[in-house]
Coordinates of C-alpha atoms and ligand atoms in Angstrom, one line a residue:
M1 CA -19.9 -9.7 -6.1
I2 CA -22.4 -7.5 -7.7
K3 CA -20.9 -4.7 -9.6
D4 CA -22.9 -1.6 -9.7
E5 CA -20.7 0.2 -7.2
K6 CA -17.4 1.9 -7.9
I7 CA -14.2 -0.1 -7.7
L8 CA -11.4 0.5 -5.2
F9 CA -8.0 -1.2 -5.7
S10 CA -4.9 -1.0 -3.6
G11 CA -2.1 -3.2 -2.4
M12 CA 1.0 -3.5 -0.4
Q13 CA 4.3 -5.2 -1.0
A14 CA 4.9 -8.5 0.8
T15 CA 8.3 -7.5 1.8
G16 CA 9.3 -6.4 5.4
N17 CA 7.0 -5.9 8.2
L18 CA 4.2 -3.4 7.8
T19 CA 4.8 -0.1 9.5
L20 CA 2.6 2.5 11.1
G21 CA 3.2 4.5 7.8
N22 CA 1.5 1.7 5.9
Y23 CA -1.3 1.6 8.3
L24 CA -2.0 5.4 8.6
G25 CA -1.1 6.1 4.9
A26 CA -3.2 3.3 3.4
L27 CA -4.7 0.6 5.5
K28 CA -6.7 3.1 7.7
N29 CA -8.3 4.6 4.6
W30 CA -9.0 1.1 3.1
L31 CA -11.1 0.4 6.2
A32 CA -12.8 3.7 6.0
L33 CA -13.7 3.3 2.4
A34 CA -14.5 -0.4 2.3
G35 CA -18.2 0.0 2.7
E36 CA -18.5 2.5 -0.2
Y37 CA -16.8 0.5 -2.9
T38 CA -16.3 -2.9 -4.4
C39 CA -12.8 -3.4 -3.1
F40 CA -9.8 -5.3 -4.3
Y41 CA -6.9 -5.5 -1.7
C42 CA -3.9 -7.1 -3.3
V43 CA -1.0 -8.8 -1.5
V44 CA 1.6 -7.6 -4.0
D45 CA 4.1 -10.4 -4.3
L46 CA 5.2 -10.0 -8.0
H47 CA 6.6 -6.6 -7.2
S48 CA 8.5 -8.0 -4.2
I49 CA 10.9 -10.0 -6.3
T50 CA 12.3 -6.8 -7.9
V51 CA 14.6 -7.1 -4.9
R52 CA 16.1 -10.4 -4.1
Q53 CA 14.0 -12.5 -1.7
D54 CA 14.4 -15.6 0.3
P55 CA 11.6 -17.9 -1.2
A56 CA 10.3 -19.4 2.1
E57 CA 10.4 -16.0 3.8
L58 CA 8.5 -14.3 0.9
R59 CA 5.8 -17.0 1.1
K60 CA 5.5 -16.5 4.8
R61 CA 5.4 -12.8 4.6
A62 CA 2.8 -12.8 1.9
R63 CA 0.5 -15.0 4.1
N64 CA 1.2 -12.8 7.0
L65 CA 0.2 -9.7 5.0
F66 CA -3.0 -11.4 3.9
A67 CA -3.8 -12.1 7.6
L68 CA -2.9 -8.6 8.6
Y69 CA -5.4 -7.1 6.1
V70 CA -8.0 -9.3 7.7
A71 CA -6.8 -8.6 11.3
A72 CA -7.1 -4.9 10.5
G73 CA -10.8 -5.3 9.9
L74 CA -11.2 -6.0 6.2
D75 CA -13.7 -8.8 5.8
P76 CA -12.4 -11.2 3.2
E77 CA -15.9 -12.3 2.3
E78 CA -17.0 -8.7 1.5
N79 CA -13.6 -7.6 0.0
C80 CA -11.6 -9.3 -2.5
I81 CA -8.3 -9.9 -0.7
Y82 CA -5.9 -11.9 -2.8
Y83 CA -2.3 -12.6 -3.9
Q84 CA -1.1 -10.8 -7.1
S85 CA 0.7 -13.9 -8.2
H86 CA -2.5 -15.9 -8.2
V87 CA -4.0 -13.8 -11.0
S88 CA -2.0 -14.2 -14.1
G89 CA -3.7 -11.2 -15.8
H90 CA -1.5 -8.8 -13.8
A91 CA 1.6 -9.9 -15.6
E92 CA -0.1 -10.3 -18.9
L93 CA -1.5 -6.8 -18.9
A94 CA 1.8 -5.5 -17.6
W95 CA 3.5 -6.9 -20.8
I96 CA 1.0 -5.1 -23.0
L97 CA 1.3 -1.8 -21.0
N98 CA 5.0 -2.0 -21.2
C99 CA 4.6 -1.4 -25.0
F100 CA 2.7 1.8 -24.2
T101 CA 5.1 3.2 -21.7
Y102 CA 8.2 5.2 -22.6
M103 CA 11.7 4.7 -21.2
G104 CA 11.8 8.4 -20.4
E105 CA 8.8 8.2 -18.2
L106 CA 10.2 5.3 -16.2
N107 CA 13.6 7.1 -15.9
R108 CA 11.8 9.9 -14.1
M109 CA 10.3 7.7 -11.4
T110 CA 11.9 8.7 -8.1
Q111 CA 11.3 5.3 -6.5
F112 CA 13.3 3.7 -9.3
K113 CA 16.2 6.1 -8.6
D114 CA 16.0 5.5 -4.8
K115 CA 15.8 1.7 -5.1
S116 CA 18.5 1.5 -7.7
A117 CA 20.8 3.5 -5.5
K118 CA 20.0 1.2 -2.6
H119 CA 20.4 -2.1 -4.6
A120 CA 23.2 -1.0 -6.9
D121 CA 24.2 -4.6 -7.4
N122 CA 20.8 -5.7 -8.8
I123 CA 19.2 -3.0 -11.0
N124 CA 17.1 -5.4 -12.8
A125 CA 14.6 -4.6 -15.6
G126 CA 11.7 -5.5 -13.2
L127 CA 12.8 -2.8 -10.9
F128 CA 12.6 -0.4 -13.9
T129 CA 9.3 -1.5 -15.2
Y130 CA 7.8 -1.9 -11.6
P131 CA 5.4 1.1 -12.2
V132 CA 4.0 -0.5 -15.3
L133 CA 3.0 -3.6 -13.3
M134 CA 1.5 -1.3 -10.8
A135 CA -0.5 0.3 -13.6
A136 CA -1.6 -3.1 -14.7
D137 CA -2.8 -4.0 -11.2
I138 CA -5.0 -0.9 -11.1
L139 CA -6.3 -0.9 -14.7
L140 CA -7.1 -4.6 -14.7
Y141 CA -10.0 -4.0 -12.4
Q142 CA -11.4 -0.8 -14.0
T143 CA -10.5 0.9 -10.8
D144 CA -12.1 4.3 -9.8
V145 CA -10.1 5.0 -6.7
V146 CA -6.7 4.0 -5.3
P147 CA -6.0 4.9 -1.7
V148 CA -2.3 5.2 -1.2
G149 CA 0.3 7.3 0.6
I150 CA 2.0 10.3 -1.0
D151 CA 5.1 8.1 -2.1
Q152 CA 2.9 6.3 -4.6
M153 CA 1.4 9.4 -6.2
Q154 CA 4.0 9.6 -9.0
H155 CA 3.1 5.9 -10.0
L156 CA -0.5 6.8 -9.9
E157 CA 0.0 9.7 -12.3
L158 CA 1.9 7.4 -14.6
T159 CA -0.9 4.9 -14.5
R160 CA -3.4 7.6 -15.6
D161 CA -1.1 8.7 -18.4
I162 CA -0.8 5.1 -19.7
A163 CA -4.6 4.6 -19.5
Q164 CA -5.3 7.8 -21.3
R165 CA -2.7 7.0 -24.0
F166 CA -4.2 3.6 -24.5
N167 CA -7.7 4.9 -24.6
A168 CA -6.8 7.6 -27.1
I169 CA -5.7 4.8 -29.5
Y170 CA -8.3 2.1 -28.8
G171 CA -11.4 3.9 -27.4
D172 CA -12.7 3.8 -23.8
V173 CA -11.0 0.7 -22.6
F174 CA -9.8 1.7 -19.1
T175 CA -11.5 3.7 -16.4
I176 CA -9.1 6.5 -15.4
P177 CA -8.4 6.0 -11.7
E178 CA -8.1 8.8 -9.0
A179 CA -5.7 8.6 -6.1
Y180 CA -7.2 8.9 -2.7
L181 CA -5.0 10.5 0.0
G182 CA -6.2 10.7 3.6
K183 CA -6.6 14.1 5.3
S184 CA -3.7 13.1 7.6
G185 CA -1.0 10.4 7.7
A186 CA -0.3 10.3 3.9
K187 CA 3.5 10.6 4.7
I188 CA 4.6 9.4 8.1
M189 CA 8.3 10.0 8.7
S190 CA 11.0 8.0 10.3
L191 CA 11.3 8.4 14.1
Q192 CA 15.0 8.5 13.9
N193 CA 15.3 10.8 10.9
P194 CA 12.1 12.9 10.4
E195 CA 13.4 14.1 7.0
K196 CA 12.9 10.6 5.7
K197 CA 9.8 8.5 5.1
M198 CA 9.1 5.7 7.6
S199 CA 9.9 2.6 5.7
K200 CA 9.7 -1.2 6.1
S201 CA 13.2 -1.5 4.8
D202 CA 14.9 0.9 7.2
E203 CA 17.9 -0.7 8.8
N204 CA 17.3 1.0 12.1
P205 CA 14.4 -0.8 13.8
N206 CA 13.9 2.2 16.1
A207 CA 13.0 4.3 13.0
S208 CA 9.7 2.5 12.4
I209 CA 6.8 1.3 14.5
F210 CA 5.8 -2.1 13.2
L211 CA 2.2 -3.1 13.4
L212 CA 3.0 -6.1 15.5
D213 CA 5.3 -4.3 18.0
D214 CA 4.1 -4.8 21.6
K215 CA 3.1 -1.8 23.7
D216 CA 6.4 -1.5 25.5
T217 CA 8.3 -1.4 22.3
I218 CA 6.0 1.2 20.8
L219 CA 6.4 3.4 23.9
R220 CA 10.1 3.0 23.9
K221 CA 10.5 3.9 20.2
F222 CA 8.4 7.0 20.6
K223 CA 10.5 7.9 23.7
R224 CA 13.6 7.7 21.6
A225 CA 12.1 9.6 18.7
V226 CA 14.4 12.3 17.3
T227 CA 13.0 15.8 18.0
D228 CA 14.7 19.2 18.4
S229 CA 15.9 21.6 21.0
E230 CA 13.2 24.3 20.5
A231 CA 11.2 23.0 23.5
V232 CA 7.9 24.2 22.0
I233 CA 5.2 22.1 20.5
A234 CA 4.2 23.6 17.2
Y235 CA 3.1 22.2 13.8
R236 CA 5.7 23.6 11.5
D237 CA 8.3 22.4 8.9
E238 CA 11.2 23.7 10.9
Q239 CA 10.4 21.1 13.6
P240 CA 10.0 18.0 11.5
G241 CA 10.2 15.5 14.4
I242 CA 7.5 17.3 16.4
K243 CA 5.4 17.8 13.3
N244 CA 5.6 14.0 12.5
L245 CA 4.5 13.1 16.1
L246 CA 1.6 15.5 15.8
D247 CA 0.7 14.0 12.3
I248 CA 0.7 10.6 13.8
Y249 CA -1.5 11.7 16.7
C250 CA -3.9 13.4 14.3
A251 CA -4.0 10.5 11.9
C252 CA -4.8 8.2 14.8
T253 CA -7.4 10.4 16.5
G254 CA -9.0 12.3 13.5
K255 CA -8.0 15.5 15.2
M256 CA -6.8 18.6 13.3
P257 CA -3.2 19.7 13.8
E258 CA -4.3 23.0 15.6
E259 CA -6.4 21.0 18.0
A260 CA -3.5 18.8 18.8
V261 CA -1.1 21.7 19.3
A262 CA -3.7 23.4 21.7
E263 CA -4.0 20.1 23.6
F264 CA -0.2 19.9 24.1
S265 CA 0.4 23.6 24.6
G266 CA 2.8 24.2 27.5
K267 CA 3.6 20.5 27.8
G268 CA 7.0 18.9 27.4
Y269 CA 8.2 16.7 24.5
G270 CA 8.2 13.7 26.9
E271 CA 4.5 14.1 27.5
L272 CA 3.8 14.4 23.8
K273 CA 5.8 11.3 23.0
S274 CA 4.1 9.2 25.7
A275 CA 0.6 10.4 24.6
V276 CA 1.4 9.5 21.0
G277 CA 2.8 6.1 22.0
E278 CA -0.2 5.3 24.1
T279 CA -2.6 6.4 21.3
V280 CA -0.8 4.3 18.7
A281 CA -0.6 1.2 21.0
D282 CA -4.4 1.5 21.7
L283 CA -5.1 1.8 18.0
L284 CA -3.1 -1.3 17.1
A285 CA -4.2 -3.5 20.1
P286 CA -7.3 -4.9 18.4
L287 CA -5.5 -5.7 15.1
Q288 CA -2.7 -7.4 17.1
K289 CA -5.3 -9.5 19.0
R290 CA -7.1 -10.5 15.9
H291 CA -3.9 -11.4 14.1
V292 CA -2.9 -13.9 16.9
E293 CA -6.4 -15.5 16.6
L294 CA -6.1 -15.7 12.8
L295 CA -2.9 -17.7 13.0
T296 CA -5.0 -20.6 14.3
E297 CA -7.7 -20.2 11.6
K298 CA -5.7 -21.8 8.9
D299 CA -8.6 -23.4 7.0
Y300 CA -10.5 -20.1 6.9
I301 CA -7.6 -18.2 5.6
D302 CA -6.9 -21.0 2.9
R303 CA -10.5 -20.9 1.8
M304 CA -10.4 -17.1 1.5
I305 CA -7.2 -17.2 -0.5
K306 CA -8.7 -19.7 -2.9
E307 CA -12.1 -18.2 -3.3
N308 CA -10.8 -14.6 -3.6
A309 CA -8.2 -15.6 -6.2
Q310 CA -11.0 -17.0 -8.3
K311 CA -13.1 -13.9 -7.9
A312 CA -10.3 -11.6 -8.8
D313 CA -9.2 -13.8 -11.7
S314 CA -12.7 -13.8 -13.3
Y315 CA -13.0 -10.0 -12.8
A316 CA -9.6 -9.4 -14.3
L317 CA -10.2 -11.6 -17.3
K318 CA -12.9 -9.3 -18.6
T319 CA -10.5 -6.4 -19.0
L320 CA -7.6 -8.6 -20.1
R321 CA -9.7 -10.2 -22.9
K322 CA -10.9 -6.8 -24.1
V323 CA -7.4 -5.4 -24.2
Q324 CA -6.0 -8.4 -26.0
K325 CA -8.7 -8.0 -28.6
K326 CA -8.1 -4.3 -29.0
V327 CA -4.4 -4.7 -29.6
G328 CA -5.0 -7.4 -32.3
F329 CA -4.3 -10.8 -30.7
P330 CA -6.2 -13.7 -32.3
E331 CA -9.4 -14.7 -30.7
R332 CA -9.3 -17.9 -28.5
V333 CA -10.9 -21.0 -30.0
R334 CA -12.8 -22.9 -27.4
Ligands
TYM1 P1 4.3 -0.2 -0.2 O1 4.1 -1.7 0.0 O2 5.6 0.4 -0.2 O3 3.4 0.6 0.7 C1 2.0 0.3 0.9 C2 1.1 1.5 1.1 O4 1.6 2.2 2.2 C3 1.9 3.6 1.9 N1 3.0 4.0 2.7 C4 3.0 5.1 3.5 N2 2.1 6.0 3.8 C5 2.4 7.0 4.6 N3 3.6 7.2 5.2 C6 4.5 6.3 5.0 N4 5.7 6.4 5.6 C7 4.3 5.2 4.1 N5 5.0 4.1 3.6 C8 4.2 3.4 2.8 C9 2.2 3.5 0.4 O5 2.0 4.8 -0.1 C10 1.2 2.5 0.0 O6 0.0 3.1 -0.2 N6 4.0 0.0 -5.2 C11 3.2 -0.1 -4.0 C12 2.4 -1.4 -3.9 C13 1.5 -1.5 -5.1 C14 0.2 -0.8 -5.3 C15 -0.4 -1.3 -6.5 C16 -0.5 0.1 -4.5 C17 1.6 -2.4 -6.1 N7 0.5 -2.2 -7.0 C18 -1.5 -0.8 -7.0 C19 -1.7 0.6 -5.0 C20 -2.2 0.1 -6.2 C21 4.2 -0.2 -2.8 O7 5.3 -0.6 -3.0 O8 3.6 0.1 -1.6

């Protein structure tokens, strides 16, 4: 990997099955930007254990996520796709950054509040310092751009604050990263409750489209999507269900909301739902086909996991050693 280009870093948690929200909010933009940056796409498994996981299941999901990145079209020979747990620098830098992050800042994180309400029996310290590990992920690679959905913006802001604080003390150590939000799809809502984000962990399977759902399932879920009784297709906050369907349609087709509204003007909700369902199913079909093929390409995936972990590790070490030196740890004797 020759590094005169800018760096892109992003990741997804290896928990649950990826949803259309993950695809339209993040993965789609990763694909669009891949050619322009040196890219690190992380399978975020350290973060996953902030919620209790079945070990065998976590391992399986992490591998599945790795394969999904590839199936979506990210070439693992061009892009560094790797497991977070294979690069120890993430955890090491996170510890250091913990000492430059205030409790008050972490207390304000809305995801911490949401997750601790959801997992009231397991509000562990990892859940609280989760955003610091995320900051370490990003800063370890001297990242310029981080394509994410809207729900990660608060964590990105904190990352920038931590980096600026550290730089103010020790000089220019970290690149200050910028978030990248797509023009559309940055917040896809639940199909069953359009006031709520579509989420991997939603208990109602009809609320989310999963990337590996077959076409019939996709069409059925859209057919059941909660809308309203206005009987008019308009792009406005008062009709969150219809707005979400239009957002999904626009994110898949690249159209603007006005164009989509014009296209469906005078049509019924049923027609809109089936058009969106068809569009989504067509968009996901190539990814699903490639994913099935990849399940048989075990050696290839194994080789990519190994080579990319080495690449990521040697890249990460440069920043880690610099940071360790700056804070005053003794030099390593070889
Ligand atoms: P995660 O795994 O929850 O989500 C992965 C990506 O998908 C986006 N996303 C959505 N976008 C639009 N609509 C939705 N309904 C939706 N749901 C999820 C998320 O914004 C995210 O971009 N903490 C992160 C993982 C992470 C990370 C990082 C990301 C760890 N370290 C460093 C970027 C950089 C998370 O839990 O994402």
